[in-house]
Short mmCIF file of C-alpha atoms and ligand atoms in Angstrom, two decimals:
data_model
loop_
_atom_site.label_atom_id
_atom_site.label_comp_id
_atom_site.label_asym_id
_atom_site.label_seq_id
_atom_site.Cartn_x
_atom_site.Cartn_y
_atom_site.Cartn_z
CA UNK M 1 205.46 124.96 77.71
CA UNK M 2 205.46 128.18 80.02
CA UNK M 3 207.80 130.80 80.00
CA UNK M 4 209.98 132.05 82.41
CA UNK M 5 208.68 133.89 85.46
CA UNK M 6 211.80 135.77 85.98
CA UNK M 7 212.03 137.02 81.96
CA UNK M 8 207.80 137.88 82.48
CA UNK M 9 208.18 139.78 85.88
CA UNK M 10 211.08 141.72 84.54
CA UNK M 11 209.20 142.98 81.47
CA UNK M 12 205.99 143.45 82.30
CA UNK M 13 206.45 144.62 85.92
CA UNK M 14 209.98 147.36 85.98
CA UNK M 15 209.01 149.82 83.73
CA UNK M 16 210.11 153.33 84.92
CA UNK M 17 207.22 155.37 86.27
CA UNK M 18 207.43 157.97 83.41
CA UNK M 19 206.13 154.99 80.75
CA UNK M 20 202.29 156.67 80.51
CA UNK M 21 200.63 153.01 78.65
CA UNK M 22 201.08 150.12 80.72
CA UNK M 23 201.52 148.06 78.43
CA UNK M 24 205.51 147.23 77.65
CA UNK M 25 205.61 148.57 74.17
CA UNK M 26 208.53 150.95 75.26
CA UNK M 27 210.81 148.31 76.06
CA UNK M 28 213.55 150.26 74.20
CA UNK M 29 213.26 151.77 77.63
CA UNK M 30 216.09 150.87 79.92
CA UNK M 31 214.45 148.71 82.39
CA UNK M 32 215.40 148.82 86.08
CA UNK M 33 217.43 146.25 87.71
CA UNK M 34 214.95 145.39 90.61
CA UNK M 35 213.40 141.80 90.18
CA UNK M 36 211.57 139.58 92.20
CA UNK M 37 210.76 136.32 91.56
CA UNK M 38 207.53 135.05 91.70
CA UNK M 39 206.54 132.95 94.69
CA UNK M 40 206.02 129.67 92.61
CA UNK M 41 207.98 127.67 90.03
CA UNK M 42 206.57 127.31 86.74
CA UNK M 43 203.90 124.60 87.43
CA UNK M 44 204.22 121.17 86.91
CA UNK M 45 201.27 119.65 85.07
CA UNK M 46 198.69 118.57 87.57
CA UNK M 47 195.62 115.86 86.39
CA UNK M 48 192.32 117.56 87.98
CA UNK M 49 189.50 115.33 90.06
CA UNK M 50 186.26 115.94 90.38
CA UNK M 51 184.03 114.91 93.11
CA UNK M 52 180.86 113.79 93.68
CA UNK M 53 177.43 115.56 93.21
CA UNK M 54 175.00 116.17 96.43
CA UNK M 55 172.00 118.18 96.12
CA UNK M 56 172.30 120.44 99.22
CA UNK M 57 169.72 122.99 97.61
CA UNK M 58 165.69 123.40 98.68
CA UNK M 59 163.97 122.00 95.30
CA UNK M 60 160.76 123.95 95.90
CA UNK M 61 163.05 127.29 95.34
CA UNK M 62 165.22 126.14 92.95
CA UNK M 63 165.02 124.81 89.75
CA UNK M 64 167.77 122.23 89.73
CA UNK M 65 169.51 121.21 86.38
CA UNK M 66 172.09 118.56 87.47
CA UNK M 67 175.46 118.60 86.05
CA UNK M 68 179.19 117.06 86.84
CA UNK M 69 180.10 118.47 90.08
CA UNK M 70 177.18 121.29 90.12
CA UNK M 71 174.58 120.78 92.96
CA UNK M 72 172.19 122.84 90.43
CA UNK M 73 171.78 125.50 88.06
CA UNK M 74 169.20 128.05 87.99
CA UNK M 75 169.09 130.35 84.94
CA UNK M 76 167.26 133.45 85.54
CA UNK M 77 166.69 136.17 83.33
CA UNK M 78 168.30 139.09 84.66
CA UNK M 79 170.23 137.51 87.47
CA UNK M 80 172.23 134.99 85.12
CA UNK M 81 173.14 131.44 85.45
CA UNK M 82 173.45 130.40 89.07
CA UNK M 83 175.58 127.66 89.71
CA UNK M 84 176.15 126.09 93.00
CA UNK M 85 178.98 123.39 94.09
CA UNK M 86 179.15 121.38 96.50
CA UNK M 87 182.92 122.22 96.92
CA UNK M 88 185.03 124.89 96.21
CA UNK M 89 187.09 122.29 94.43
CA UNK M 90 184.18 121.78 92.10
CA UNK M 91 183.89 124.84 91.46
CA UNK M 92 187.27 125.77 90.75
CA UNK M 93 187.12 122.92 87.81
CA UNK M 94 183.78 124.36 86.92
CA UNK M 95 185.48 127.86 86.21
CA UNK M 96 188.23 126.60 84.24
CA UNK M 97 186.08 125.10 81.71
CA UNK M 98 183.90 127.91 81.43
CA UNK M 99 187.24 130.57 81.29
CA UNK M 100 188.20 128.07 78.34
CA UNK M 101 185.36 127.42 76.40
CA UNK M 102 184.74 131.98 76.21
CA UNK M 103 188.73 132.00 75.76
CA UNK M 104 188.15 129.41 72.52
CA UNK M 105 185.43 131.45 71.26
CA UNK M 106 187.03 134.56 71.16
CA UNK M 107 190.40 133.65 70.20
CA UNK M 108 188.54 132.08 66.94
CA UNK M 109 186.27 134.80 66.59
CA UNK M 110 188.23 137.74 67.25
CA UNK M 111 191.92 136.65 67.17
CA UNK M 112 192.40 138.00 70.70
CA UNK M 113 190.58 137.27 74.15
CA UNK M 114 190.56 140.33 76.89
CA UNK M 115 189.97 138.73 80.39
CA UNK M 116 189.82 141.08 83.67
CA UNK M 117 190.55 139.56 87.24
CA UNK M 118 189.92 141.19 90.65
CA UNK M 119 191.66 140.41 93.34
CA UNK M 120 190.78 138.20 96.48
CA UNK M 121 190.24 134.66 96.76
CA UNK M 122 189.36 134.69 93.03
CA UNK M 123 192.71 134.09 91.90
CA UNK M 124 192.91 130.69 94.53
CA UNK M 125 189.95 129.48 92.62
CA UNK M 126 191.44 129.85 88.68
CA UNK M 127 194.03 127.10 89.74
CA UNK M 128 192.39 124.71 87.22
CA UNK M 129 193.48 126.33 84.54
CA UNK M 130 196.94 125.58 84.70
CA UNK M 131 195.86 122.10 85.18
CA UNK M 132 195.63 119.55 81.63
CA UNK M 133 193.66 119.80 79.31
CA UNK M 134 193.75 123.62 79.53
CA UNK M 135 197.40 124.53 80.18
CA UNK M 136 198.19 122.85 76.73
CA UNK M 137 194.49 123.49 74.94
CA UNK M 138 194.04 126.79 75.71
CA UNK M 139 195.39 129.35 73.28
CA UNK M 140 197.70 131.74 75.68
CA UNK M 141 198.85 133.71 73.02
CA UNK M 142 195.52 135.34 72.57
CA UNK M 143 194.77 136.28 76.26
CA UNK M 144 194.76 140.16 76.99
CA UNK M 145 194.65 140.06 80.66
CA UNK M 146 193.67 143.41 82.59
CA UNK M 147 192.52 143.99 86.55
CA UNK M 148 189.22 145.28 87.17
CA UNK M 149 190.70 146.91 90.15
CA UNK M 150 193.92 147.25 91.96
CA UNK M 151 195.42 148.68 94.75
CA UNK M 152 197.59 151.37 93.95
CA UNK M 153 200.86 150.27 95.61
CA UNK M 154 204.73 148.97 93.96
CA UNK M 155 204.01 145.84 92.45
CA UNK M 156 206.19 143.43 94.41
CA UNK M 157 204.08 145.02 97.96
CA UNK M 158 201.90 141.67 99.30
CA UNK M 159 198.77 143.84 98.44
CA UNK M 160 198.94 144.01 95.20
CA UNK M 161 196.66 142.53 93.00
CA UNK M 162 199.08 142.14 90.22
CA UNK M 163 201.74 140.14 92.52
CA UNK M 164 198.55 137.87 93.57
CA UNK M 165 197.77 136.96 89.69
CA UNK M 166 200.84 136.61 88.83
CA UNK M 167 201.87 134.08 91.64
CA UNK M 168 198.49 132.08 91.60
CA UNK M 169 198.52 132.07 87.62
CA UNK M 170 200.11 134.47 85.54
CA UNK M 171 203.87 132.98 86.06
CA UNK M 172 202.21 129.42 84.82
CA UNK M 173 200.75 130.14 81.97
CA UNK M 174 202.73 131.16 77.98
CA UNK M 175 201.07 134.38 78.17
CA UNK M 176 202.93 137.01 76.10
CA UNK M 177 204.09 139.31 78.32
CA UNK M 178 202.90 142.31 76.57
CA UNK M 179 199.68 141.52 76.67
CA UNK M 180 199.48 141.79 80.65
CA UNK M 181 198.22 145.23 81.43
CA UNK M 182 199.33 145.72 85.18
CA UNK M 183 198.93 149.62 86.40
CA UNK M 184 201.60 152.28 86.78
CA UNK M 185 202.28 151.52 90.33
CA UNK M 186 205.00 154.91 90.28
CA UNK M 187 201.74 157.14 89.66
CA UNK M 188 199.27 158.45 92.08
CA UNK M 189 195.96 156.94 92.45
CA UNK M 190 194.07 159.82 90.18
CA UNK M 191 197.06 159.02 87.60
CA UNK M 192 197.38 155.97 87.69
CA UNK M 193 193.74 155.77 86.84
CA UNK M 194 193.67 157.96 84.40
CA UNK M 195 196.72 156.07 83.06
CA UNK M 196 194.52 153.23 82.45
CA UNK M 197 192.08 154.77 81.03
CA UNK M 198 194.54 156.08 78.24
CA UNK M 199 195.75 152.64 77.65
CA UNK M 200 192.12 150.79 77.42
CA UNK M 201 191.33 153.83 75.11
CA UNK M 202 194.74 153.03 73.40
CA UNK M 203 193.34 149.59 72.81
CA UNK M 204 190.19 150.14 71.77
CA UNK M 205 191.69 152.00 69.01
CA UNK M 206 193.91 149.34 67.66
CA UNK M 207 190.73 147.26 67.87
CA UNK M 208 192.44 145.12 70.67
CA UNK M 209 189.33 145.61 72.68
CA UNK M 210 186.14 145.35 71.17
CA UNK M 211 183.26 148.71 72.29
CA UNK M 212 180.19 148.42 73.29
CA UNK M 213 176.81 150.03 71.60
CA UNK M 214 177.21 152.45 74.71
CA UNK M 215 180.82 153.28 73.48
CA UNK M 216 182.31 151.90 76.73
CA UNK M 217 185.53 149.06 76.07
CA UNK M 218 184.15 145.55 76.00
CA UNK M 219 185.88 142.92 77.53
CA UNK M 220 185.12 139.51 76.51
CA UNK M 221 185.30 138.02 80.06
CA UNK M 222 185.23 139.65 83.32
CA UNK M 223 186.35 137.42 86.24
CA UNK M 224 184.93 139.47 89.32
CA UNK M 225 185.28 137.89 93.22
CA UNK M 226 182.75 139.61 96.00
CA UNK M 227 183.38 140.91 99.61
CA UNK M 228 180.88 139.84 102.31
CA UNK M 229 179.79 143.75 102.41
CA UNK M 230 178.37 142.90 98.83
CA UNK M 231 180.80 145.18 96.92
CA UNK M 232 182.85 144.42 93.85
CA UNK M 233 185.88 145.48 92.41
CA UNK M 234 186.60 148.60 94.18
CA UNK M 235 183.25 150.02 94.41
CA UNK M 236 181.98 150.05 98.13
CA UNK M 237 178.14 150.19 99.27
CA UNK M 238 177.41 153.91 99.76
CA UNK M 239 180.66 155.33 97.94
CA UNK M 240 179.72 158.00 95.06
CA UNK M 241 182.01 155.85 92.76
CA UNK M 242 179.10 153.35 92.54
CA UNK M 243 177.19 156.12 90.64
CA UNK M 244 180.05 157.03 88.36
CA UNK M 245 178.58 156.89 84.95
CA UNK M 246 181.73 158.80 83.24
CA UNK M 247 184.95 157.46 83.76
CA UNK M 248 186.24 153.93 83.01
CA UNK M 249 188.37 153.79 85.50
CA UNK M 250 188.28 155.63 88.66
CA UNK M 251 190.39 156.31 91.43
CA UNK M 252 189.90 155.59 95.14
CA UNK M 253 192.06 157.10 98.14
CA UNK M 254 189.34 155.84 101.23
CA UNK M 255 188.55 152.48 100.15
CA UNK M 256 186.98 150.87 103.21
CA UNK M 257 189.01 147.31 102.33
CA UNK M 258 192.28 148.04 103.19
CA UNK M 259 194.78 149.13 101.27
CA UNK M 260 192.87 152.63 100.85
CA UNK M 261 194.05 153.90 97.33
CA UNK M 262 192.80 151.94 94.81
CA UNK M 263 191.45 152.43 91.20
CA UNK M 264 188.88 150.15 89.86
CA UNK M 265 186.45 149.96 86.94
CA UNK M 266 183.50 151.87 86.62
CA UNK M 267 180.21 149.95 86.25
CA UNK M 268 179.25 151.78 83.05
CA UNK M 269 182.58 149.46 81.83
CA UNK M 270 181.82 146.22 84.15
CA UNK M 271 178.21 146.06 82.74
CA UNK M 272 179.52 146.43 79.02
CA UNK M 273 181.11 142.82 79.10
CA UNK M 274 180.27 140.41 77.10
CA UNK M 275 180.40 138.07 79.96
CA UNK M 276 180.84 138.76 83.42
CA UNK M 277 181.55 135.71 86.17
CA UNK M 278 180.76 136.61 89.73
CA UNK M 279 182.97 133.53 91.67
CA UNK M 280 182.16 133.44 95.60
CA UNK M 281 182.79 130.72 98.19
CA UNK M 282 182.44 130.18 102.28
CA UNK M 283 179.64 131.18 104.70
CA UNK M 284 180.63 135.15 104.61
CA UNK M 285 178.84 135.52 101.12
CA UNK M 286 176.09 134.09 101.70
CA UNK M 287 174.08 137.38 102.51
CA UNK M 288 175.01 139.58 99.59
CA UNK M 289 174.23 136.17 97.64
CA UNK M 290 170.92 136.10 99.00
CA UNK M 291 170.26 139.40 98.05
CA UNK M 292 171.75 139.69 95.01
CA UNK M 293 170.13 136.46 93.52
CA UNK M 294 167.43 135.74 95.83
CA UNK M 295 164.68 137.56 97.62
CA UNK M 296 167.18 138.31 100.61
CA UNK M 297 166.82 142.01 101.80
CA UNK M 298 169.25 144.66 102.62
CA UNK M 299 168.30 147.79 103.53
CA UNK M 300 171.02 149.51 101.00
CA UNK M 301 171.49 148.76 97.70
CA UNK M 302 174.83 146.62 97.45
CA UNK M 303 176.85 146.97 94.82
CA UNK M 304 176.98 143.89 93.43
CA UNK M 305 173.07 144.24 92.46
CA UNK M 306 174.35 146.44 89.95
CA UNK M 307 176.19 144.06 88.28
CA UNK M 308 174.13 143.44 85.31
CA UNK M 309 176.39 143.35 81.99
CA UNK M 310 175.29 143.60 78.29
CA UNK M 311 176.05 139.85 77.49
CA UNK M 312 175.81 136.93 80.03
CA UNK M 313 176.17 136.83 83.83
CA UNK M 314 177.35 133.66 85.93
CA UNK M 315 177.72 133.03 89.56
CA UNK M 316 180.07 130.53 90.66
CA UNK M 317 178.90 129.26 94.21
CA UNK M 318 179.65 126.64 96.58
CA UNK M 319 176.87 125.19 98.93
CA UNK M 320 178.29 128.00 101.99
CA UNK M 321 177.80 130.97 99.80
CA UNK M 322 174.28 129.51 98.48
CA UNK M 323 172.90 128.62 101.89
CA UNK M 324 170.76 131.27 101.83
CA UNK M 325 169.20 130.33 98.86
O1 6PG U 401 191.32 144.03 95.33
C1 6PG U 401 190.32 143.68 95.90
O2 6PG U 401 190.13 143.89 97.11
C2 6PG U 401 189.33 142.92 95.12
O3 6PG U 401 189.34 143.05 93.79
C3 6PG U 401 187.95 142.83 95.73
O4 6PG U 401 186.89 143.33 94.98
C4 6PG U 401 187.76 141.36 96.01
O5 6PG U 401 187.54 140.66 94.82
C5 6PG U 401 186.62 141.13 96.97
O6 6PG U 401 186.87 141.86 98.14
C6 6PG U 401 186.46 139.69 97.31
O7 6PG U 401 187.61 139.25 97.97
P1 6PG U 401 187.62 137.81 98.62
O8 6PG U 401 187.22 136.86 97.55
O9 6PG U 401 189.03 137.61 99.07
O10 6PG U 401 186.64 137.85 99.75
#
């Protein structure tokens, strides 16, 4: 069913640094002998199981909507559809079906689907998918898979973004390898950026990517995780990216998360989506939760309150992360 992860590393992932789209169309291209093989085999088909539902959540705030696994669901307009597990386990099954069901639509609709990940404990919670029925139901040949941010070092380095997807679910899934847009990790920060921004242009042209009314690129599915300091993707509270209204992607050489250069996604381009998933788990988010989604306080705007995208917003949250709710 999947591919190998040695042929997908060593085409998407060697090109030489002078390739300018990061895409593997120039494959005529020599490419280098350094491989590395992923972390994990090819996975074996798992069967999923779901636990059991608890309502952990004050009923006088929330307006509970029970479903498999979901301690309750609170659709607000503006703020999106809040759903909160009692597990991260839950959750994790919660998200597959949801990545699946916008994958199906799309890949009907459209003929392609153009998911972007972040990095972070994100990529621990899209295990499901390479679980049944989705590893054999869901049409890989149609994903376009991008990062909404990633940290600007080689590709095989522990902090890279790229490596993370591709060991936690990348390497398990038929994807076609061209259709895995991982940066130009021989380039600068500023060009590497800038690189991506030619090749998201690149595919907006050949219709790959759909455009939004405000002429930004329009992924169908942004998959976004969320640091306890409320940012997302690599846009910090305070930084001036936050404000960038321009660019689609931007560089960053001080990011306050470790590693420092970085380039991310503008939110002119995060806020185009057609859907946007904001997935956090454990005690640590429960503040910018609160204040994102709730009537918690901060005395700075976070980041993640500017996540508001064209078509529909969902939080994934276990019980830790909606404590404060
Ligand atoms: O590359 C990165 O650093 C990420 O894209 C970043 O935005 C991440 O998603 C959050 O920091 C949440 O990370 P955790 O889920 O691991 O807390």
């Amino acid at each position: 069913m999947a591919f190998s992860s040695t042929a997908f590393l060593s085409t998407v992932r060697t090109l030489p640094a002078q390739v300018p789209l990061l895409r593997p169309i120039s494959l005529s291209t020599p490419l280098t002998s350094k491989l590395f093989v992923c972390k994990h085999p090819i996975s074996a088909l798992r069967s999923t199981g779901v636990s059991s539902l608890t309502n952990h959540l004050n009923p006088a705030r929330l307006v509970l909507k029970r479903k498999a696994s979901m301690t309750g669901v609170v659709t607000d307009k503006g703020k999106g559809d809040i759903k909160v597990f009692d597990s991260e386990e839950d959750l994790a099954v919660s998200l597959a079906k949801y990545i699946a069901n916008i994958s199906d639509k799309f890949a009907k609709e459209r003929g392609a689907f153009t998911v972007a990940l972040s990095g972070g404990s994100l990529i621990k919670s899209l295990r499901k998918l390479v679980d049944l029925p989705h590893l054999s139901s869901v049409d890989w040949e149609k994903w376009h898979v991008f990062w909404v941010d990633e940290r600007v070092v080689p590709k095989d380095h522990p902090d890279s973004n790229y490596l993370l997807a591709c060991d936690g679910l990348l390497s398990k899934i038929p994807l076609h390898p061209g259709n895995v847009y991982a940066i130009n990790d021989a380039l600068s920060a500023k060009g590497a950026a800038d690189d991506y921004e030619t090749c998201l242009k690149h595919l907006v042209q050949n219709q790959t990517l759909a455009v939004s009314e405000s002429g930004f690129p329009k992924f169908d599915l942004i998959l976004m995780g969320m640091g306890p300091d409320g940012h997302v993707a690599s846009l910090f509270p305070g930084h001036p990216l936050v404000q960038e209204n321009k660019q689609w992607v931007a560089s960053i050489e001080n990011s306050p998360k470790p590693p420092p250069e970085r380039i991310t996604f503008t939110f002119p381009v995060i806020n185009a989506s057609a859907h946007i998933a904001v997935v956090a788990a454990g005690a640590s988010k429960a503040h910018p939760v609160h204040v994102a989604v709730g009537d918690g306080q901060n005395p700075d705007l976070l980041p993640v309150q500017l996540v508001s995208p064209e078509g529909e917003l969902a939080w994934f949250l276990d019980k830790e992360a909606a404590s404060k709710l």
